[in-house]
mmCIF file with all atom_site columns, C-alpha atoms in Angstrom:
data_model
loop_
_atom_site.group_PDB
_atom_site.id
_atom_site.type_symbol
_atom_site.label_atom_id
_atom_site.label_alt_id
_atom_site.label_comp_id
_atom_site.label_asym_id
_atom_site.label_entity_id
_atom_site.label_seq_id
_atom_site.pdbx_PDB_ins_code
_atom_site.Cartn_x
_atom_site.Cartn_y
_atom_site.Cartn_z
_atom_site.occupancy
_atom_site.B_iso_or_equiv
_atom_site.pdbx_formal_charge
_atom_site.auth_seq_id
_atom_site.auth_comp_id
_atom_site.auth_asym_id
_atom_site.auth_atom_id
_atom_site.pdbx_PDB_model_num
ATOM 1   C CA . MET A 1 1   ? 142.089 32.690 159.816 1.00 0.00 ? 1   MET A CA 1
ATOM 2   C CA . PHE A 1 2   ? 142.002 32.398 156.044 1.00 0.00 ? 2   PHE A CA 1
ATOM 3   C CA . SER A 1 3   ? 141.938 36.163 155.361 1.00 0.00 ? 3   SER A CA 1
ATOM 4   C CA . GLY A 1 4   ? 145.542 36.122 154.191 1.00 0.00 ? 4   GLY A CA 1
ATOM 5   C CA . PHE A 1 5   ? 144.573 33.721 151.398 1.00 0.00 ? 5   PHE A CA 1
ATOM 6   C CA . LYS A 1 6   ? 141.892 35.985 149.947 1.00 0.00 ? 6   LYS A CA 1
ATOM 7   C CA . PRO A 1 7   ? 142.866 38.045 146.893 1.00 0.00 ? 7   PRO A CA 1
ATOM 8   C CA . LYS A 1 8   ? 143.162 41.756 147.640 1.00 0.00 ? 8   LYS A CA 1
ATOM 9   C CA . SER A 1 9   ? 143.803 42.899 144.088 1.00 0.00 ? 9   SER A CA 1
ATOM 10  C CA . GLU A 1 10  ? 141.431 45.861 144.293 1.00 0.00 ? 10  GLU A CA 1
ATOM 11  C CA . LEU A 1 11  ? 143.234 47.197 147.366 1.00 0.00 ? 11  LEU A CA 1
ATOM 12  C CA . PHE A 1 12  ? 146.632 47.005 145.652 1.00 0.00 ? 12  PHE A CA 1
ATOM 13  C CA . TYR A 1 13  ? 145.379 48.905 142.622 1.00 0.00 ? 13  TYR A CA 1
ATOM 14  C CA . ALA A 1 14  ? 143.639 51.471 144.846 1.00 0.00 ? 14  ALA A CA 1
ATOM 15  C CA . LEU A 1 15  ? 146.881 52.109 146.734 1.00 0.00 ? 15  LEU A CA 1
ATOM 16  C CA . PHE A 1 16  ? 148.882 52.559 143.536 1.00 0.00 ? 16  PHE A CA 1
ATOM 17  C CA . THR A 1 17  ? 146.238 54.909 142.153 1.00 0.00 ? 17  THR A CA 1
ATOM 18  C CA . SER A 1 18  ? 146.104 56.917 145.370 1.00 0.00 ? 18  SER A CA 1
ATOM 19  C CA . THR A 1 19  ? 149.868 57.416 145.353 1.00 0.00 ? 19  THR A CA 1
ATOM 20  C CA . ALA A 1 20  ? 149.767 58.555 141.728 1.00 0.00 ? 20  ALA A CA 1
ATOM 21  C CA . GLN A 1 21  ? 147.057 61.068 142.619 1.00 0.00 ? 21  GLN A CA 1
ATOM 22  C CA . TYR A 1 22  ? 149.275 62.503 145.351 1.00 0.00 ? 22  TYR A CA 1
ATOM 23  C CA . LEU A 1 23  ? 152.083 62.802 142.815 1.00 0.00 ? 23  LEU A CA 1
ATOM 24  C CA . GLU A 1 24  ? 149.719 64.840 140.655 1.00 0.00 ? 24  GLU A CA 1
ATOM 25  C CA . PHE A 1 25  ? 148.831 67.063 143.618 1.00 0.00 ? 25  PHE A CA 1
ATOM 26  C CA . GLY A 1 26  ? 152.518 67.440 144.410 1.00 0.00 ? 26  GLY A CA 1
ATOM 27  C CA . ALA A 1 27  ? 153.544 68.343 140.870 1.00 0.00 ? 27  ALA A CA 1
ATOM 28  C CA . LYS A 1 28  ? 150.809 70.981 140.623 1.00 0.00 ? 28  LYS A CA 1
ATOM 29  C CA . THR A 1 29  ? 151.942 72.444 143.943 1.00 0.00 ? 29  THR A CA 1
ATOM 30  C CA . LEU A 1 30  ? 155.561 72.393 142.802 1.00 0.00 ? 30  LEU A CA 1
ATOM 31  C CA . ALA A 1 31  ? 154.513 74.324 139.675 1.00 0.00 ? 31  ALA A CA 1
ATOM 32  C CA . GLU A 1 32  ? 153.579 77.252 141.919 1.00 0.00 ? 32  GLU A CA 1
ATOM 33  C CA . LEU A 1 33  ? 157.319 77.857 142.361 1.00 0.00 ? 33  LEU A CA 1
ATOM 34  C CA . ALA A 1 34  ? 157.395 79.330 138.850 1.00 0.00 ? 34  ALA A CA 1
ATOM 35  C CA . SER A 1 35  ? 155.796 82.498 140.225 1.00 0.00 ? 35  SER A CA 1
ATOM 36  C CA . PRO A 1 36  ? 158.235 85.096 141.649 1.00 0.00 ? 36  PRO A CA 1
ATOM 37  C CA . GLN A 1 37  ? 155.567 85.847 144.281 1.00 0.00 ? 37  GLN A CA 1
ATOM 38  C CA . ALA A 1 38  ? 155.321 82.199 145.366 1.00 0.00 ? 38  ALA A CA 1
ATOM 39  C CA . ASP A 1 39  ? 155.111 81.486 149.090 1.00 0.00 ? 39  ASP A CA 1
ATOM 40  C CA . THR A 1 40  ? 157.951 78.976 149.081 1.00 0.00 ? 40  THR A CA 1
ATOM 41  C CA . ALA A 1 41  ? 157.579 78.090 152.764 1.00 0.00 ? 41  ALA A CA 1
ATOM 42  C CA . SER A 1 42  ? 153.895 77.232 152.281 1.00 0.00 ? 42  SER A CA 1
ATOM 43  C CA . ILE A 1 43  ? 154.669 75.196 149.174 1.00 0.00 ? 43  ILE A CA 1
ATOM 44  C CA . ALA A 1 44  ? 157.388 73.264 150.979 1.00 0.00 ? 44  ALA A CA 1
ATOM 45  C CA . GLU A 1 45  ? 155.053 72.605 153.916 1.00 0.00 ? 45  GLU A CA 1
ATOM 46  C CA . ARG A 1 46  ? 152.317 71.247 151.634 1.00 0.00 ? 46  ARG A CA 1
ATOM 47  C CA . MET A 1 47  ? 154.842 69.088 149.816 1.00 0.00 ? 47  MET A CA 1
ATOM 48  C CA . VAL A 1 48  ? 155.932 67.577 153.138 1.00 0.00 ? 48  VAL A CA 1
ATOM 49  C CA . GLY A 1 49  ? 152.294 66.680 153.766 1.00 0.00 ? 49  GLY A CA 1
ATOM 50  C CA . PHE A 1 50  ? 152.050 64.943 150.391 1.00 0.00 ? 50  PHE A CA 1
ATOM 51  C CA . GLU A 1 51  ? 155.319 63.142 151.031 1.00 0.00 ? 51  GLU A CA 1
ATOM 52  C CA . HIS A 1 52  ? 154.026 61.866 154.374 1.00 0.00 ? 52  HIS A CA 1
ATOM 53  C CA . GLU A 1 53  ? 150.854 60.600 152.713 1.00 0.00 ? 53  GLU A CA 1
ATOM 54  C CA . CYS A 1 54  ? 152.890 58.720 150.105 1.00 0.00 ? 54  CYS A CA 1
ATOM 55  C CA . ASP A 1 55  ? 155.004 57.187 152.872 1.00 0.00 ? 55  ASP A CA 1
ATOM 56  C CA . ARG A 1 56  ? 151.837 56.119 154.683 1.00 0.00 ? 56  ARG A CA 1
ATOM 57  C CA . ILE A 1 57  ? 150.431 54.498 151.538 1.00 0.00 ? 57  ILE A CA 1
ATOM 58  C CA . LYS A 1 58  ? 153.708 52.718 150.879 1.00 0.00 ? 58  LYS A CA 1
ATOM 59  C CA . ARG A 1 59  ? 153.688 51.275 154.389 1.00 0.00 ? 59  ARG A CA 1
ATOM 60  C CA . GLU A 1 60  ? 150.102 50.110 153.933 1.00 0.00 ? 60  GLU A CA 1
ATOM 61  C CA . LEU A 1 61  ? 151.025 48.585 150.572 1.00 0.00 ? 61  LEU A CA 1
ATOM 62  C CA . PHE A 1 62  ? 153.936 46.661 152.033 1.00 0.00 ? 62  PHE A CA 1
ATOM 63  C CA . ARG A 1 63  ? 151.846 45.468 154.991 1.00 0.00 ? 63  ARG A CA 1
ATOM 64  C CA . THR A 1 64  ? 149.208 44.261 152.543 1.00 0.00 ? 64  THR A CA 1
ATOM 65  C CA . VAL A 1 65  ? 151.806 42.360 150.524 1.00 0.00 ? 65  VAL A CA 1
ATOM 66  C CA . ASN A 1 66  ? 153.152 40.715 153.657 1.00 0.00 ? 66  ASN A CA 1
ATOM 67  C CA . SER A 1 67  ? 149.686 39.664 154.859 1.00 0.00 ? 67  SER A CA 1
ATOM 68  C CA . THR A 1 68  ? 148.346 38.439 151.513 1.00 0.00 ? 68  THR A CA 1
ATOM 69  C CA . PHE A 1 69  ? 148.897 34.960 150.151 1.00 0.00 ? 69  PHE A CA 1
ATOM 70  C CA . VAL A 1 70  ? 147.644 35.730 146.635 1.00 0.00 ? 70  VAL A CA 1
ATOM 71  C CA . THR A 1 71  ? 148.903 38.954 145.032 1.00 0.00 ? 71  THR A CA 1
ATOM 72  C CA . PRO A 1 72  ? 147.767 40.340 141.649 1.00 0.00 ? 72  PRO A CA 1
ATOM 73  C CA . PHE A 1 73  ? 151.303 40.073 140.252 1.00 0.00 ? 73  PHE A CA 1
ATOM 74  C CA . ASP A 1 74  ? 154.852 39.341 141.376 1.00 0.00 ? 74  ASP A CA 1
ATOM 75  C CA . ARG A 1 75  ? 155.598 40.527 144.920 1.00 0.00 ? 75  ARG A CA 1
ATOM 76  C CA . SER A 1 76  ? 158.965 41.961 143.953 1.00 0.00 ? 76  SER A CA 1
ATOM 77  C CA . ASP A 1 77  ? 157.261 44.079 141.287 1.00 0.00 ? 77  ASP A CA 1
ATOM 78  C CA . ILE A 1 78  ? 154.723 45.326 143.837 1.00 0.00 ? 78  ILE A CA 1
ATOM 79  C CA . TYR A 1 79  ? 157.541 46.367 146.163 1.00 0.00 ? 79  TYR A CA 1
ATOM 80  C CA . MET A 1 80  ? 159.420 47.999 143.289 1.00 0.00 ? 80  MET A CA 1
ATOM 81  C CA . LEU A 1 81  ? 156.405 49.922 142.005 1.00 0.00 ? 81  LEU A CA 1
ATOM 82  C CA . GLY A 1 82  ? 155.492 51.140 145.476 1.00 0.00 ? 82  GLY A CA 1
ATOM 83  C CA . SER A 1 83  ? 159.064 52.261 146.142 1.00 0.00 ? 83  SER A CA 1
ATOM 84  C CA . THR A 1 84  ? 159.582 54.027 142.819 1.00 0.00 ? 84  THR A CA 1
ATOM 85  C CA . LEU A 1 85  ? 156.285 55.903 143.103 1.00 0.00 ? 85  LEU A CA 1
ATOM 86  C CA . ASP A 1 86  ? 157.377 57.072 146.544 1.00 0.00 ? 86  ASP A CA 1
ATOM 87  C CA . ASP A 1 87  ? 160.791 58.082 145.187 1.00 0.00 ? 87  ASP A CA 1
ATOM 88  C CA . VAL A 1 88  ? 159.154 60.550 142.806 1.00 0.00 ? 88  VAL A CA 1
ATOM 89  C CA . MET A 1 89  ? 157.497 62.369 145.685 1.00 0.00 ? 89  MET A CA 1
ATOM 90  C CA . ASP A 1 90  ? 160.690 62.292 147.760 1.00 0.00 ? 90  ASP A CA 1
ATOM 91  C CA . HIS A 1 91  ? 162.602 64.139 145.037 1.00 0.00 ? 91  HIS A CA 1
ATOM 92  C CA . MET A 1 92  ? 159.842 66.671 144.362 1.00 0.00 ? 92  MET A CA 1
ATOM 93  C CA . GLU A 1 93  ? 159.517 67.382 148.077 1.00 0.00 ? 93  GLU A CA 1
ATOM 94  C CA . ALA A 1 94  ? 163.299 67.744 148.408 1.00 0.00 ? 94  ALA A CA 1
ATOM 95  C CA . ALA A 1 95  ? 163.359 70.266 145.547 1.00 0.00 ? 95  ALA A CA 1
ATOM 96  C CA . SER A 1 96  ? 160.636 72.381 147.133 1.00 0.00 ? 96  SER A CA 1
ATOM 97  C CA . HIS A 1 97  ? 162.390 72.218 150.511 1.00 0.00 ? 97  HIS A CA 1
ATOM 98  C CA . LEU A 1 98  ? 165.677 73.399 148.996 1.00 0.00 ? 98  LEU A CA 1
ATOM 99  C CA . VAL A 1 99  ? 163.966 76.335 147.257 1.00 0.00 ? 99  VAL A CA 1
ATOM 100 C CA . SER A 1 100 ? 162.517 77.419 150.601 1.00 0.00 ? 100 SER A CA 1
ATOM 101 C CA . LEU A 1 101 ? 165.655 76.655 152.630 1.00 0.00 ? 101 LEU A CA 1
ATOM 102 C CA . TYR A 1 102 ? 167.969 78.478 150.224 1.00 0.00 ? 102 TYR A CA 1
ATOM 103 C CA . GLY A 1 103 ? 165.658 81.464 149.932 1.00 0.00 ? 103 GLY A CA 1
ATOM 104 C CA . VAL A 1 104 ? 165.514 81.240 146.141 1.00 0.00 ? 104 VAL A CA 1
ATOM 105 C CA . ARG A 1 105 ? 163.067 83.865 144.907 1.00 0.00 ? 105 ARG A CA 1
ATOM 106 C CA . GLU A 1 106 ? 163.130 83.110 141.196 1.00 0.00 ? 106 GLU A CA 1
ATOM 107 C CA . LEU A 1 107 ? 163.956 79.884 139.410 1.00 0.00 ? 107 LEU A CA 1
ATOM 108 C CA . PRO A 1 108 ? 165.690 79.877 136.003 1.00 0.00 ? 108 PRO A CA 1
ATOM 109 C CA . HIS A 1 109 ? 163.139 79.405 133.252 1.00 0.00 ? 109 HIS A CA 1
ATOM 110 C CA . HIS A 1 110 ? 164.680 76.067 132.257 1.00 0.00 ? 110 HIS A CA 1
ATOM 111 C CA . LEU A 1 111 ? 163.955 74.716 135.751 1.00 0.00 ? 111 LEU A CA 1
ATOM 112 C CA . CYS A 1 112 ? 160.389 76.016 135.513 1.00 0.00 ? 112 CYS A CA 1
ATOM 113 C CA . ASP A 1 113 ? 160.145 74.069 132.257 1.00 0.00 ? 113 ASP A CA 1
ATOM 114 C CA . VAL A 1 114 ? 161.421 70.942 134.029 1.00 0.00 ? 114 VAL A CA 1
ATOM 115 C CA . ILE A 1 115 ? 158.696 71.408 136.643 1.00 0.00 ? 115 ILE A CA 1
ATOM 116 C CA . ASP A 1 116 ? 156.113 71.715 133.859 1.00 0.00 ? 116 ASP A CA 1
ATOM 117 C CA . THR A 1 117 ? 157.458 68.434 132.467 1.00 0.00 ? 117 THR A CA 1
ATOM 118 C CA . LEU A 1 118 ? 157.072 66.795 135.877 1.00 0.00 ? 118 LEU A CA 1
ATOM 119 C CA . ASP A 1 119 ? 153.499 68.087 136.002 1.00 0.00 ? 119 ASP A CA 1
ATOM 120 C CA . ALA A 1 120 ? 152.820 66.398 132.657 1.00 0.00 ? 120 ALA A CA 1
ATOM 121 C CA . CYS A 1 121 ? 154.451 63.169 133.869 1.00 0.00 ? 121 CYS A CA 1
ATOM 122 C CA . ALA A 1 122 ? 152.314 63.186 137.014 1.00 0.00 ? 122 ALA A CA 1
ATOM 123 C CA . LYS A 1 123 ? 149.087 63.743 135.087 1.00 0.00 ? 123 LYS A CA 1
ATOM 124 C CA . ILE A 1 124 ? 149.836 60.921 132.645 1.00 0.00 ? 124 ILE A CA 1
ATOM 125 C CA . THR A 1 125 ? 150.880 58.581 135.471 1.00 0.00 ? 125 THR A CA 1
ATOM 126 C CA . ALA A 1 126 ? 147.698 59.305 137.445 1.00 0.00 ? 126 ALA A CA 1
ATOM 127 C CA . GLU A 1 127 ? 145.608 58.614 134.341 1.00 0.00 ? 127 GLU A CA 1
ATOM 128 C CA . ALA A 1 128 ? 147.491 55.392 133.586 1.00 0.00 ? 128 ALA A CA 1
ATOM 129 C CA . MET A 1 129 ? 147.554 53.807 137.037 1.00 0.00 ? 129 MET A CA 1
ATOM 130 C CA . PRO A 1 130 ? 143.896 52.614 137.105 1.00 0.00 ? 130 PRO A CA 1
ATOM 131 C CA . LYS A 1 131 ? 144.569 50.778 133.828 1.00 0.00 ? 131 LYS A CA 1
ATOM 132 C CA . LEU A 1 132 ? 147.037 48.526 135.647 1.00 0.00 ? 132 LEU A CA 1
ATOM 133 C CA . ALA A 1 133 ? 144.112 46.389 136.833 1.00 0.00 ? 133 ALA A CA 1
ATOM 134 C CA . SER A 1 134 ? 143.286 45.384 133.264 1.00 0.00 ? 134 SER A CA 1
ATOM 135 C CA . MET A 1 135 ? 146.867 45.627 131.898 1.00 0.00 ? 135 MET A CA 1
ATOM 136 C CA . GLN A 1 136 ? 145.333 47.279 128.821 1.00 0.00 ? 136 GLN A CA 1
ATOM 137 C CA . GLY A 1 137 ? 146.129 50.544 127.059 1.00 0.00 ? 137 GLY A CA 1
ATOM 138 C CA . LEU A 1 138 ? 149.387 51.216 128.872 1.00 0.00 ? 138 LEU A CA 1
ATOM 139 C CA . GLU A 1 139 ? 151.945 51.146 126.050 1.00 0.00 ? 139 GLU A CA 1
ATOM 140 C CA . SER A 1 140 ? 151.274 54.755 125.067 1.00 0.00 ? 140 SER A CA 1
ATOM 141 C CA . TYR A 1 141 ? 151.832 55.725 128.719 1.00 0.00 ? 141 TYR A CA 1
ATOM 142 C CA . TRP A 1 142 ? 155.385 54.451 129.008 1.00 0.00 ? 142 TRP A CA 1
ATOM 143 C CA . ILE A 1 143 ? 156.273 55.757 125.544 1.00 0.00 ? 143 ILE A CA 1
ATOM 144 C CA . LYS A 1 144 ? 155.074 59.256 126.485 1.00 0.00 ? 144 LYS A CA 1
ATOM 145 C CA . ILE A 1 145 ? 156.868 59.175 129.839 1.00 0.00 ? 145 ILE A CA 1
ATOM 146 C CA . ASN A 1 146 ? 160.095 58.269 128.037 1.00 0.00 ? 146 ASN A CA 1
ATOM 147 C CA . GLU A 1 147 ? 159.627 61.264 125.730 1.00 0.00 ? 147 GLU A CA 1
ATOM 148 C CA . LEU A 1 148 ? 158.976 63.585 128.659 1.00 0.00 ? 148 LEU A CA 1
ATOM 149 C CA . GLU A 1 149 ? 162.004 62.303 130.553 1.00 0.00 ? 149 GLU A CA 1
ATOM 150 C CA . ASN A 1 150 ? 164.170 62.971 127.496 1.00 0.00 ? 150 ASN A CA 1
ATOM 151 C CA . THR A 1 151 ? 162.783 66.517 127.437 1.00 0.00 ? 151 THR A CA 1
ATOM 152 C CA . ALA A 1 152 ? 163.598 66.927 131.128 1.00 0.00 ? 152 ALA A CA 1
ATOM 153 C CA . ASP A 1 153 ? 167.149 65.667 130.503 1.00 0.00 ? 153 ASP A CA 1
ATOM 154 C CA . HIS A 1 154 ? 167.662 68.226 127.747 1.00 0.00 ? 154 HIS A CA 1
ATOM 155 C CA . LEU A 1 155 ? 166.297 71.046 129.904 1.00 0.00 ? 155 LEU A CA 1
ATOM 156 C CA . TYR A 1 156 ? 168.476 69.969 132.820 1.00 0.00 ? 156 TYR A CA 1
ATOM 157 C CA . ARG A 1 157 ? 171.657 69.964 130.723 1.00 0.00 ? 157 ARG A CA 1
ATOM 158 C CA . THR A 1 158 ? 170.768 73.330 129.206 1.00 0.00 ? 158 THR A CA 1
ATOM 159 C CA . CYS A 1 159 ? 170.165 74.724 132.672 1.00 0.00 ? 159 CYS A CA 1
ATOM 160 C CA . LEU A 1 160 ? 173.564 73.495 133.868 1.00 0.00 ? 160 LEU A CA 1
ATOM 161 C CA . ALA A 1 161 ? 175.265 75.094 130.875 1.00 0.00 ? 161 ALA A CA 1
ATOM 162 C CA . ASN A 1 162 ? 173.624 78.408 131.740 1.00 0.00 ? 162 ASN A CA 1
ATOM 163 C CA . LEU A 1 163 ? 174.479 78.104 135.436 1.00 0.00 ? 163 LEU A CA 1
ATOM 164 C CA . PHE A 1 164 ? 178.150 77.559 134.685 1.00 0.00 ? 164 PHE A CA 1
ATOM 165 C CA . ASP A 1 165 ? 178.548 80.296 132.058 1.00 0.00 ? 165 ASP A CA 1
ATOM 166 C CA . GLY A 1 166 ? 179.984 82.700 134.645 1.00 0.00 ? 166 GLY A CA 1
ATOM 167 C CA . HIS A 1 167 ? 177.136 85.207 135.080 1.00 0.00 ? 167 HIS A CA 1
ATOM 168 C CA . LEU A 1 168 ? 176.191 83.953 138.562 1.00 0.00 ? 168 LEU A CA 1
ATOM 169 C CA . ASP A 1 169 ? 178.173 83.837 141.794 1.00 0.00 ? 169 ASP A CA 1
ATOM 170 C CA . ALA A 1 170 ? 179.399 80.421 142.932 1.00 0.00 ? 170 ALA A CA 1
ATOM 171 C CA . LEU A 1 171 ? 177.008 80.167 145.911 1.00 0.00 ? 171 LEU A CA 1
ATOM 172 C CA . THR A 1 172 ? 173.944 80.813 143.739 1.00 0.00 ? 172 THR A CA 1
ATOM 173 C CA . VAL A 1 173 ? 175.178 78.247 141.219 1.00 0.00 ? 173 VAL A CA 1
ATOM 174 C CA . MET A 1 174 ? 175.544 75.628 143.972 1.00 0.00 ? 174 MET A CA 1
ATOM 175 C CA . LYS A 1 175 ? 172.039 76.308 145.294 1.00 0.00 ? 175 LYS A CA 1
ATOM 176 C CA . LEU A 1 176 ? 170.372 76.157 141.893 1.00 0.00 ? 176 LEU A CA 1
ATOM 177 C CA . LYS A 1 177 ? 172.298 73.034 140.910 1.00 0.00 ? 177 LYS A CA 1
ATOM 178 C CA . ASP A 1 178 ? 171.097 71.248 144.055 1.00 0.00 ? 178 ASP A CA 1
ATOM 179 C CA . ILE A 1 179 ? 167.503 72.094 143.117 1.00 0.00 ? 179 ILE A CA 1
ATOM 180 C CA . ALA A 1 180 ? 168.058 71.108 139.479 1.00 0.00 ? 180 ALA A CA 1
ATOM 181 C CA . ASP A 1 181 ? 169.495 67.749 140.548 1.00 0.00 ? 181 ASP A CA 1
ATOM 182 C CA . GLU A 1 182 ? 166.409 66.916 142.620 1.00 0.00 ? 182 GLU A CA 1
ATOM 183 C CA . LEU A 1 183 ? 164.074 67.877 139.775 1.00 0.00 ? 183 LEU A CA 1
ATOM 184 C CA . GLU A 1 184 ? 166.065 65.762 137.330 1.00 0.00 ? 184 GLU A CA 1
ATOM 185 C CA . ASP A 1 185 ? 165.982 62.854 139.794 1.00 0.00 ? 185 ASP A CA 1
ATOM 186 C CA . ALA A 1 186 ? 162.196 63.219 139.985 1.00 0.00 ? 186 ALA A CA 1
ATOM 187 C CA . ALA A 1 187 ? 161.964 62.956 136.199 1.00 0.00 ? 187 ALA A CA 1
ATOM 188 C CA . ASP A 1 188 ? 164.200 59.883 136.262 1.00 0.00 ? 188 ASP A CA 1
ATOM 189 C CA . ALA A 1 189 ? 161.987 58.360 138.958 1.00 0.00 ? 189 ALA A CA 1
ATOM 190 C CA . PHE A 1 190 ? 158.877 58.888 136.826 1.00 0.00 ? 190 PHE A CA 1
ATOM 191 C CA . GLU A 1 191 ? 160.596 56.988 134.028 1.00 0.00 ? 191 GLU A CA 1
ATOM 192 C CA . LYS A 1 192 ? 161.547 54.192 136.453 1.00 0.00 ? 192 LYS A CA 1
ATOM 193 C CA . VAL A 1 193 ? 157.875 53.901 137.413 1.00 0.00 ? 193 VAL A CA 1
ATOM 194 C CA . SER A 1 194 ? 156.984 53.485 133.736 1.00 0.00 ? 194 SER A CA 1
ATOM 195 C CA . HIS A 1 195 ? 159.702 50.852 133.306 1.00 0.00 ? 195 HIS A CA 1
ATOM 196 C CA . VAL A 1 196 ? 158.334 48.869 136.264 1.00 0.00 ? 196 VAL A CA 1
ATOM 197 C CA . ILE A 1 197 ? 154.818 49.032 134.821 1.00 0.00 ? 197 ILE A CA 1
ATOM 198 C CA . GLU A 1 198 ? 156.091 47.979 131.399 1.00 0.00 ? 198 GLU A CA 1
ATOM 199 C CA . THR A 1 199 ? 157.851 45.017 133.014 1.00 0.00 ? 199 THR A CA 1
ATOM 200 C CA . ILE A 1 200 ? 154.697 44.015 134.878 1.00 0.00 ? 200 ILE A CA 1
ATOM 201 C CA . VAL A 1 201 ? 152.535 44.214 131.752 1.00 0.00 ? 201 VAL A CA 1
ATOM 202 C CA . LEU A 1 202 ? 155.013 42.188 129.695 1.00 0.00 ? 202 LEU A CA 1
ATOM 203 C CA . LYS A 1 203 ? 155.262 39.513 132.401 1.00 0.00 ? 203 LYS A CA 1
ATOM 204 C CA . GLU A 1 204 ? 151.507 39.230 132.740 1.00 0.00 ? 204 GLU A CA 1
ATOM 205 C CA . SER A 1 205 ? 150.652 39.308 129.034 1.00 0.00 ? 205 SER A CA 1
#
């Protein structure tokens, strides 16, 4: 009857870490889209699987919050971190789905560079998440994520300029812009994750 009063800190950190690992899997899978020979349907299907796993972990995280009296840090921050981690996967999965749905065979090189940036964000996030338990050594993480998000912003704007320079038909422009928007949103979501972690560390320090 007192199980809800027992600290479950290790479980919270394990769930955050597991989600970050799925983001790393997802980003590496998304990077396969850079190949003109990529099986876009297979990539999209695998991304859906990762997205479902992240949803499952988020539900488990929220159930754990609701059944635990003592949480490792503020409940609202736990909800926010769980949601923003899940948002990253939602946007990456949406981008892969649009590539497959629209039948895009080759992405502009600037979008491939954005995907590479997401891959770097995912790797750094997966490496940083276990450090949340100690709240140590995380400042370099959010600084690097900010730098990567700025890079993604620049690539996104450059891509839009190229899309609208008149060398592509309007339908192709619309399709590629939809994909670019989802990739940019994924980069923004990675930065939001880093902001939440920064907030948590500053509150707890």
